[in-house]
Amino acid sequence: MKKLISIFMIVVFALTFCVGALADGGAGAPPERPSGNMGNPPDRPSGNMGTPPDKPSGNMGNPPDMPSGNMGTPPDIPSGNMGNPPDMPSGGMGNPPDRPSGGMGTPPGGGTASFEYAASATVSESAGISGETYSSDTSGVSALIVDTEGSVSLTDISVSKTGSSDGGDNCSFYGLNAAVLVMGGADVTIDGGSVTSDANGANGIFCYGGNGGRNGAEGDGTTLTVSNTVITTSGDGSGGIMTTGGGVTNAYDLTVTTSGRSSAAIRTDRGGGTVYVNGGSYTTGGTGSPAIYSTASVTVENASLTSLVSEGVCIEGKNSVTLINCDLTASNTGLNGHATFLDSVMIYQSMSGDADSGTSSFTMTGGSLTSLSGHMFHVTNTSAVITLSGVTLVNEGSGVLISVCDDGWSGADNKAVLNADGQVLEGAALVGENSSLTINLTNGSCFTGCVDGSVTNAKGETVSETAGSVKVSVDADSLWTLTADSYISELDTDASRIDLNGFSLYINGELYTA
């Protein structure tokens, strides 16, 4: 028995010595390891070969049978690429390099809805193109998308778009289904040619600035300059030239005609932008389709602006319209949406999120404003500053110059300042009992009219019976001539600047005497 034990101890010692020798000799020389050891990349540390030096010697008797890659990393997984398959696009999962021109899902810059841009033709690099024809008859597919950071010139192109879209806000905010869509930081020049859209949700030429509809945020530099082009749209929600997302549009001598609902000739929406127009004619024929709808900064010079059944200009929220030597004519004959008044220039805040809240601005210098129905100016649910200088005002509607009062929206006060600079004003100023108006007459301005708080809307509903807060300021060169008894809160002028004309003026309920 002792002899057997001695033999057993000798065998164990010999085996232990052999295993120790293998461990000492194999740690620094991976090439000499058995050929089945498939799990040891060349740069793996030499001491981490699957047999820790302090492991009990009794568990080391069969190293050749140990799985060669027993490191927790199966041999068929690429070394070091845990969770990033080699065929993943380098730009991430949301923007594959071969995506359609505007992105897969969310529009560039972010947004609230997912969709895919698509077009019959896409320009994705700098180019000069002349005389080409583009068309699409498919819903959600533009005729032409220009999506590049480069410069593109398009001369005498012909574009036609049919195929209505039910994309809703995506059409209005991001340019889905537009006849021509310009985006991606492009600098695009279009000269001559024509763009025709006969579909719902199909704006004529759309400039999207990529800010994801975040009002007040900067765009990506997308700039559209279009001149001498004829643009015609006939569907609902299909403006002529459309700017959103911080885009920049410059338009010269265009002929734009729209006939659908909610299809302003010069149209903007969420995310705003900057629009400059010089020359041309802009005519709308649909309900809720003013010549200009502004959720942006819009300046128009030397143009003819005509709205056949809607407001001439509509400004929403903290945005502006400036008209210089323009002829604006409006015949607002049909109520639209929440509106309960008919008017030629409407300034309001819908609280829909399409425009930030703040002071709205309408400035007009020279030219003419002809109001064929309703009130000439109407301010509701916002603060507004209206400045007129040398404008020929023709009021053939209700005889109301301006109304400031409640309408179909709520959430903000009704406040307005009317600045007249060398301006002739005629008509009534109606101010609701919870509203305020300041009238400033300067540099030889004349106001022939009255101030009252008795307000009735186009539905025949009584909105107010007494005047709210009204201040009238008349400088030494200007004059206010009353045409009816008037009710104000404050008067800042010399008595010689007020012509009572046989009527009574009440200031905070007390009769004014010169």
PDB file of N, CA and C in Angstrom, residues 53 55 99 103 123 145 181 205 209 218 247 330 336 381 419-420 429 448 475 499:
ATOM      1  N   PRO A  53      -2.564  32.709 -12.478  1.00  0.00           N
ATOM      2  CA  PRO A  53      -1.418  32.112 -11.779  1.00  0.00           C
ATOM      3  C   PRO A  53      -1.747  31.612 -10.393  1.00  0.00           C
ATOM      4  N   LYS A  55      -4.546  30.113  -9.492  1.00  0.00           N
ATOM      5  CA  LYS A  55      -5.582  29.100  -9.532  1.00  0.00           C
ATOM      6  C   LYS A  55      -5.033  27.820  -8.893  1.00  0.00           C
ATOM      7  N   ARG A  99     -30.334  58.553 -47.420  1.00  0.00           N
ATOM      8  CA  ARG A  99     -31.719  58.877 -47.153  1.00  0.00           C
ATOM      9  C   ARG A  99     -32.300  59.746 -48.261  1.00  0.00           C
ATOM     10  N   GLY A 103     -34.699  63.442 -45.323  1.00  0.00           N
ATOM     11  CA  GLY A 103     -34.538  62.668 -44.111  1.00  0.00           C
ATOM     12  C   GLY A 103     -35.573  61.579 -43.979  1.00  0.00           C
ATOM     13  N   VAL A 123     -32.307  67.527 -56.474  1.00  0.00           N
ATOM     14  CA  VAL A 123     -30.996  68.119 -56.720  1.00  0.00           C
ATOM     15  C   VAL A 123     -30.259  68.135 -55.394  1.00  0.00           C
ATOM     16  N   ILE A 145     -37.290  68.557 -55.339  1.00  0.00           N
ATOM     17  CA  ILE A 145     -36.693  68.930 -54.059  1.00  0.00           C
ATOM     18  C   ILE A 145     -35.243  69.309 -54.291  1.00  0.00           C
ATOM     19  N   LEU A 181     -39.678  72.175 -53.296  1.00  0.00           N
ATOM     20  CA  LEU A 181     -39.218  72.321 -51.917  1.00  0.00           C
ATOM     21  C   LEU A 181     -37.728  72.607 -51.910  1.00  0.00           C
ATOM     22  N   ILE A 205     -43.930  77.117 -54.181  1.00  0.00           N
ATOM     23  CA  ILE A 205     -42.499  77.028 -53.902  1.00  0.00           C
ATOM     24  C   ILE A 205     -42.324  77.199 -52.400  1.00  0.00           C
ATOM     25  N   GLY A 209     -36.408  76.303 -43.613  1.00  0.00           N
ATOM     26  CA  GLY A 209     -35.114  76.654 -43.049  1.00  0.00           C
ATOM     27  C   GLY A 209     -34.544  75.694 -42.041  1.00  0.00           C
ATOM     28  N   GLU A 218     -32.888  80.068 -35.088  1.00  0.00           N
ATOM     29  CA  GLU A 218     -32.236  80.322 -36.361  1.00  0.00           C
ATOM     30  C   GLU A 218     -32.422  79.140 -37.302  1.00  0.00           C
ATOM     31  N   GLY A 247     -36.445  79.857 -42.755  1.00  0.00           N
ATOM     32  CA  GLY A 247     -35.967  80.046 -44.119  1.00  0.00           C
ATOM     33  C   GLY A 247     -35.954  81.510 -44.525  1.00  0.00           C
ATOM     34  N   ALA A 330     -58.755  94.487 -50.290  1.00  0.00           N
ATOM     35  CA  ALA A 330     -59.344  93.304 -49.656  1.00  0.00           C
ATOM     36  C   ALA A 330     -60.854  93.416 -49.635  1.00  0.00           C
ATOM     37  N   ASN A 336     -64.158  82.785 -41.377  1.00  0.00           N
ATOM     38  CA  ASN A 336     -63.343  81.576 -41.461  1.00  0.00           C
ATOM     39  C   ASN A 336     -62.878  81.171 -40.073  1.00  0.00           C
ATOM     40  N   ASN A 381     -56.781  89.535 -29.121  1.00  0.00           N
ATOM     41  CA  ASN A 381     -55.995  88.514 -28.431  1.00  0.00           C
ATOM     42  C   ASN A 381     -54.495  88.680 -28.600  1.00  0.00           C
ATOM     43  N   ASN A 419     -50.313 104.508 -34.864  1.00  0.00           N
ATOM     44  CA  ASN A 419     -49.467 105.674 -35.106  1.00  0.00           C
ATOM     45  C   ASN A 419     -49.733 106.220 -36.497  1.00  0.00           C
ATOM     46  N   ALA A 420     -50.122 107.490 -36.569  1.00  0.00           N
ATOM     47  CA  ALA A 420     -50.360 108.147 -37.847  1.00  0.00           C
ATOM     48  C   ALA A 420     -49.289 109.223 -38.043  1.00  0.00           C
ATOM     49  N   ALA A 429     -63.283 104.321 -34.445  1.00  0.00           N
ATOM     50  CA  ALA A 429     -62.381 103.462 -33.683  1.00  0.00           C
ATOM     51  C   ALA A 429     -63.208 102.804 -32.585  1.00  0.00           C
ATOM     52  N   THR A 448     -60.507 112.045 -38.835  1.00  0.00           N
ATOM     53  CA  THR A 448     -61.905 112.458 -38.908  1.00  0.00           C
ATOM     54  C   THR A 448     -62.732 111.232 -38.548  1.00  0.00           C
ATOM     55  N   ASP A 475     -50.352 115.978 -31.902  1.00  0.00           N
ATOM     56  CA  ASP A 475     -49.293 116.983 -31.819  1.00  0.00           C
ATOM     57  C   ASP A 475     -49.757 118.323 -32.387  1.00  0.00           C
ATOM     58  N   ASP A 499     -61.446 119.385 -32.903  1.00  0.00           N
ATOM     59  CA  ASP A 499     -62.637 119.995 -33.495  1.00  0.00           C
ATOM     60  C   ASP A 499     -63.832 119.135 -33.105  1.00  0.00           C
TER      61      ASP A 499
END
